[in-house]
Amino acid sequence: MTFRTRFAPSPTGPLHLGHAYSAMLAHDMAKARGGTFLLRIEDIDASRSRLEWETQIYSDLTWLGLTWPQPVMRQSDRLPDYRRALQEFWDRGLIYPCTCTRRDIAASASAPQEGAPLIGPDGIVYPGTCRKPAPQGPLPDDVALRLDMRAALDDAPLTFTETGAGPNGETGLISTNWPHAIECIGDIVLARTAMGTSYHLSVVVDDAAQGITLVPRGADLFDATAIHVILQRLLDLPTPTYHHHRLIRDDAGKRLAKRDDARAIAKYREDGATPQDIRQIFGLP
Ligand code: GLU
Ligand code: ZN
């Protein structure tokens, strides 16, 4: 099997140091193993994605010295593939339409008898308001769709190999289990209104489509990996190895966000830094 890594930015703002670290790590790991580094543009959120940011991503990564095969996979071109996966879930009776607003969910999850709402890697654990067994009719396309975690329950082991570390140092063979997922993750959203998919569904379908064998990404996504493994089992897709890396923080120790333009790669370029200077910040050769 070919060794393949990827960097999958969303074109919703400038790339900052944290992105550069992920991208360089993915690139260097692929080169060290004689493998391939792939780029994927995660632009399913049309309200926030901009072509200018995508252009800037190509420019910044090229400046950093990275190369990748063309054509670049863009998630906005792949809605039929996500739809096919949703259709499969629908036909198996594993997803249901949900019309709750964020406010509805927060209100019913924190009803007095429930105590404080439980927050999982997909947000507040869904209280199940819209859940009904095996909805009939054609797959709806204008409404949010949730995975019925209880109906999906299966005896497939939920494990993945971590070669980096999670936020609490988790490394090696990581396992979770269905009862824990039902309780602490809940019915995740697989399609959002006006989007036709979700981050979790697209990332899983696309890592498989691109034949990714190692996923290097920030430790903030470690908890989401349990969701990705569940979707891989349900869709019968391979689970890549994951390498979660430390988050790059600003001088005050705060994690970098897209709005921290001071840490944008474009700003370093403007100020005359070299790609080697950027590598040095991370201790990369
Ligand atoms: N597109 C996601 C982001 O920019 C990264 C997804 C991933 O690496 O799994 O945060
Ligand atoms: Zn609902």
Coordinates of C-alpha atoms and ligand atoms in Angstrom, one line a residue:
M1 CA 0.0 0.0 0.0
T2 CA 1.3 3.4 -0.9
F3 CA 2.0 5.7 2.0
R4 CA -0.2 8.8 1.7
T5 CA -0.6 11.8 3.9
R6 CA -2.8 14.9 3.4
F7 CA -3.3 18.4 4.5
A8 CA -7.0 19.5 4.4
P9 CA -7.4 23.2 5.1
S10 CA -10.8 25.1 4.9
P11 CA -10.4 28.2 2.8
T12 CA -12.1 30.4 5.4
G13 CA -9.2 32.6 6.4
P14 CA -5.4 32.9 6.1
L15 CA -3.2 30.0 6.9
H16 CA -1.3 30.6 10.1
L17 CA 1.6 28.9 11.9
G18 CA -0.5 26.0 13.1
H19 CA -1.6 25.2 9.5
A20 CA 2.0 25.5 8.3
Y21 CA 3.1 23.0 11.0
S22 CA 0.4 20.4 10.0
A23 CA 1.2 20.8 6.3
M24 CA 5.0 20.6 6.7
L25 CA 4.7 17.6 9.0
A26 CA 2.4 15.8 6.5
H27 CA 4.7 16.7 3.6
D28 CA 7.9 15.6 5.5
M29 CA 6.4 12.4 6.7
A30 CA 5.4 11.4 3.1
K31 CA 8.8 12.3 1.7
A32 CA 10.6 10.4 4.4
R33 CA 8.7 7.2 3.5
G34 CA 8.8 7.7 -0.2
G35 CA 5.1 8.3 -0.2
T36 CA 2.8 11.1 -1.5
F37 CA 1.6 14.2 0.2
L38 CA -1.9 15.3 -1.0
L39 CA -3.8 18.5 -0.6
R40 CA -7.6 18.7 -0.1
I41 CA -9.7 21.9 0.1
E42 CA -12.5 21.5 2.6
D43 CA -14.9 24.1 1.3
I44 CA -18.3 22.5 2.1
D45 CA -19.4 25.6 4.0
A46 CA -20.2 27.9 1.1
S47 CA -21.1 30.8 3.4
R48 CA -17.6 31.0 4.8
S49 CA -15.3 29.6 2.0
R50 CA -13.7 32.1 -0.4
L51 CA -11.8 31.5 -3.6
E52 CA -9.3 34.2 -2.5
W53 CA -8.4 32.2 0.6
E54 CA -8.0 29.1 -1.6
T55 CA -5.6 30.9 -3.9
Q56 CA -3.7 32.2 -0.9
I57 CA -3.4 28.6 0.5
Y58 CA -1.8 27.4 -2.8
S59 CA 0.6 30.4 -2.7
D60 CA 1.6 30.0 0.9
L61 CA 2.2 26.2 0.6
T62 CA 4.2 26.7 -2.5
W63 CA 6.3 29.4 -0.8
L64 CA 6.9 26.9 2.1
G65 CA 8.4 24.6 -0.4
L66 CA 5.6 22.0 -0.5
T67 CA 4.5 20.2 -3.7
W68 CA 1.5 18.0 -4.3
P69 CA -0.1 16.2 -7.2
Q70 CA -2.8 17.9 -9.3
P71 CA -5.8 18.1 -9.5
V72 CA -6.5 19.1 -5.9
M73 CA -9.6 17.5 -4.4
R74 CA -12.2 20.1 -3.5
Q75 CA -15.0 19.0 -1.3
S76 CA -17.5 21.4 -3.1
D77 CA -17.1 19.1 -6.2
R78 CA -17.9 16.0 -4.2
L79 CA -21.5 16.5 -3.0
P80 CA -22.8 13.5 -5.0
D81 CA -20.3 11.2 -3.2
Y82 CA -21.5 12.5 0.2
R83 CA -25.1 12.0 -0.9
R84 CA -24.3 8.4 -1.9
A85 CA -23.1 7.7 1.6
L86 CA -26.1 9.4 3.1
Q87 CA -28.4 7.3 0.9
E88 CA -26.7 4.2 2.2
F89 CA -27.3 5.3 5.8
W90 CA -30.9 6.2 4.9
D91 CA -31.6 2.8 3.2
R92 CA -30.3 1.1 6.3
G93 CA -32.5 3.2 8.6
L94 CA -29.6 4.7 10.4
I95 CA -30.2 8.4 9.9
Y96 CA -33.2 10.6 10.6
P97 CA -34.2 14.2 9.9
C98 CA -33.7 16.8 12.7
T99 CA -35.3 20.2 12.6
C100 CA -34.1 21.3 16.0
T101 CA -32.3 24.7 16.3
R102 CA -29.2 25.1 18.4
R103 CA -31.4 26.8 21.0
D104 CA -33.9 23.9 21.1
I105 CA -31.0 21.5 21.7
A106 CA -29.4 23.6 24.4
A107 CA -32.8 24.0 26.1
S108 CA -33.9 20.4 26.1
A109 CA -30.4 19.1 26.9
S110 CA -30.3 21.3 30.0
A111 CA -33.8 20.6 31.2
P112 CA -33.8 20.8 35.1
Q113 CA -33.9 17.0 35.6
E114 CA -31.1 16.5 33.1
G115 CA -28.4 18.6 34.8
A116 CA -25.7 20.3 32.8
P117 CA -25.7 19.3 29.1
L118 CA -23.0 16.9 28.2
I119 CA -20.6 18.3 25.5
G120 CA -19.0 15.7 23.1
P121 CA -16.8 16.1 20.1
D122 CA -19.8 17.0 18.0
G123 CA -21.2 19.6 20.5
I124 CA -24.0 19.1 23.0
V125 CA -24.9 15.4 23.1
Y126 CA -28.2 15.4 21.2
P127 CA -31.2 14.8 23.5
G128 CA -33.0 12.7 20.8
T129 CA -36.0 15.0 20.3
C130 CA -36.4 14.1 16.5
R131 CA -35.2 10.5 16.7
K132 CA -37.6 8.0 15.2
P133 CA -37.0 4.5 14.0
A134 CA -36.4 4.1 10.2
P135 CA -38.1 7.1 8.6
Q136 CA -39.8 6.2 5.3
G137 CA -39.8 7.8 1.9
P138 CA -37.0 9.3 -0.2
L139 CA -33.8 10.7 1.4
P140 CA -34.7 14.3 2.2
D141 CA -32.2 16.9 1.0
D142 CA -33.2 20.1 2.7
V143 CA -32.9 19.2 6.3
A144 CA -30.3 18.2 8.9
L145 CA -29.7 14.4 9.1
R146 CA -28.5 12.7 12.3
L147 CA -27.0 9.3 12.8
D148 CA -29.1 7.1 15.1
M149 CA -26.2 5.9 17.2
R150 CA -28.4 3.3 19.0
A151 CA -29.6 1.8 15.7
A152 CA -26.0 1.9 14.4
L153 CA -24.7 -0.1 17.4
D154 CA -22.6 -2.9 16.1
D155 CA -20.0 -5.2 17.5
A156 CA -17.2 -3.9 15.3
P157 CA -14.2 -2.9 17.5
L158 CA -13.6 0.9 17.5
T159 CA -9.9 1.2 17.5
F160 CA -7.2 3.3 15.7
T161 CA -3.5 3.7 15.9
E162 CA -2.1 7.0 17.2
T163 CA 1.5 7.8 16.4
G164 CA 1.4 11.3 17.8
A165 CA -0.5 12.1 21.0
G166 CA -3.9 13.3 22.1
P167 CA -4.3 16.2 24.5
N168 CA -3.7 14.0 27.5
G169 CA -0.8 12.1 26.0
E170 CA -3.0 9.3 24.5
T171 CA -0.8 7.3 22.1
G172 CA -0.5 3.8 20.6
L173 CA -3.6 1.7 20.1
I174 CA -6.6 3.8 21.1
S175 CA -10.0 2.2 21.6
T176 CA -13.4 3.4 22.4
N177 CA -16.7 1.5 22.5
W178 CA -20.3 1.9 21.3
P179 CA -21.9 2.4 24.8
H180 CA -19.5 5.2 25.4
A181 CA -20.1 6.7 22.0
I182 CA -23.9 6.5 22.5
E183 CA -23.6 8.3 25.9
C184 CA -20.7 10.8 25.3
I185 CA -21.0 11.6 21.5
G186 CA -24.6 11.0 20.8
D187 CA -26.5 11.3 17.5
I188 CA -24.0 13.2 15.3
V189 CA -25.0 15.4 12.4
L190 CA -24.1 13.8 9.1
A191 CA -25.8 16.5 6.9
R192 CA -26.4 20.1 7.7
T193 CA -29.2 22.2 6.1
A194 CA -27.8 24.2 3.1
M195 CA -24.7 22.1 3.1
G196 CA -25.9 18.6 2.3
T197 CA -23.0 17.0 4.3
S198 CA -21.0 17.6 7.5
Y199 CA -17.3 17.9 8.3
H200 CA -17.3 14.4 9.8
L201 CA -19.0 12.7 6.9
S202 CA -16.9 14.5 4.2
V203 CA -13.6 13.9 5.9
V204 CA -14.2 10.2 6.3
V205 CA -15.5 9.7 2.7
D206 CA -12.6 11.7 1.3
D207 CA -9.7 10.2 3.3
A208 CA -10.9 6.9 1.9
A209 CA -11.3 8.2 -1.6
Q210 CA -7.8 9.6 -1.6
G211 CA -6.3 6.4 -0.1
I212 CA -4.9 8.3 2.9
T213 CA -2.8 6.0 5.2
L214 CA -1.6 8.6 7.7
V215 CA -3.6 11.7 8.9
P216 CA -1.4 14.3 10.7
R217 CA -3.5 17.0 12.3
G218 CA -3.8 19.1 15.4
A219 CA -4.5 17.5 18.8
D220 CA -7.7 19.5 18.9
L221 CA -9.2 16.9 16.5
F222 CA -8.2 13.9 18.6
D223 CA -11.7 13.5 20.2
A224 CA -13.3 13.7 16.7
T225 CA -11.4 10.7 15.7
A226 CA -13.8 8.4 17.5
I227 CA -16.5 9.7 15.3
H228 CA -14.4 9.1 12.2
V229 CA -13.7 5.5 13.2
I230 CA -17.4 4.9 13.8
L231 CA -18.3 6.2 10.3
Q232 CA -15.5 4.2 8.8
R233 CA -16.9 1.0 10.4
L234 CA -20.4 1.8 9.3
L235 CA -19.4 2.5 5.7
D236 CA -16.9 -0.3 5.6
L237 CA -13.9 2.0 4.9
P238 CA -10.3 1.5 6.1
T239 CA -9.1 3.5 9.1
P240 CA -5.9 5.3 8.5
T241 CA -3.2 5.8 11.2
Y242 CA -3.6 9.2 13.0
H243 CA -0.8 11.5 14.1
H244 CA -2.2 14.3 16.3
H245 CA 0.4 16.9 16.9
R246 CA 0.8 19.7 19.5
L247 CA -1.0 22.9 18.9
I248 CA 1.1 25.9 18.0
R249 CA 0.3 28.7 20.5
D250 CA 0.9 32.4 20.5
D251 CA 3.3 34.0 22.9
A252 CA 0.6 34.2 25.5
G253 CA 0.0 30.5 25.2
K254 CA -3.3 31.0 23.5
R255 CA -4.1 28.6 20.5
L256 CA -4.0 30.3 17.2
A257 CA -7.2 31.1 15.4
K258 CA -7.9 32.1 11.8
R259 CA -8.5 35.7 13.0
D260 CA -5.0 36.0 14.5
D261 CA -3.7 37.6 11.3
A262 CA -0.4 38.5 13.1
R263 CA 0.5 34.7 12.8
A264 CA -0.6 34.4 9.2
I265 CA 2.0 32.9 6.9
A266 CA 1.3 35.9 4.6
K267 CA 2.5 38.2 7.3
Y268 CA 5.7 36.3 7.8
R269 CA 6.3 36.5 4.1
E270 CA 5.6 40.2 4.0
D271 CA 8.1 40.7 6.9
G272 CA 10.8 39.0 4.9
A273 CA 11.0 35.6 6.8
T274 CA 12.2 32.6 4.8
P275 CA 10.6 29.1 4.8
Q276 CA 13.6 28.0 6.8
D277 CA 12.8 30.5 9.5
I278 CA 9.3 29.0 9.7
R279 CA 10.8 25.4 10.0
Q280 CA 13.0 26.7 12.7
I281 CA 10.0 27.9 14.8
F282 CA 8.8 24.3 14.9
G283 CA 12.2 22.6 15.2
L284 CA 11.8 20.9 11.8
P285 CA 14.9 20.2 9.8
Ligands
GLU1 N1 -10.6 21.1 7.5 C1 -10.2 21.0 8.8 C2 -9.6 22.3 9.4 O1 -9.2 23.1 8.6 C3 -9.2 19.9 9.1 C4 -9.8 18.6 8.9 C5 -8.8 17.4 9.3 O2 -7.6 17.5 9.2 O3 -9.4 16.3 9.6 O4 -9.6 22.5 10.5
ZN2 ZN -34.0 17.5 16.3

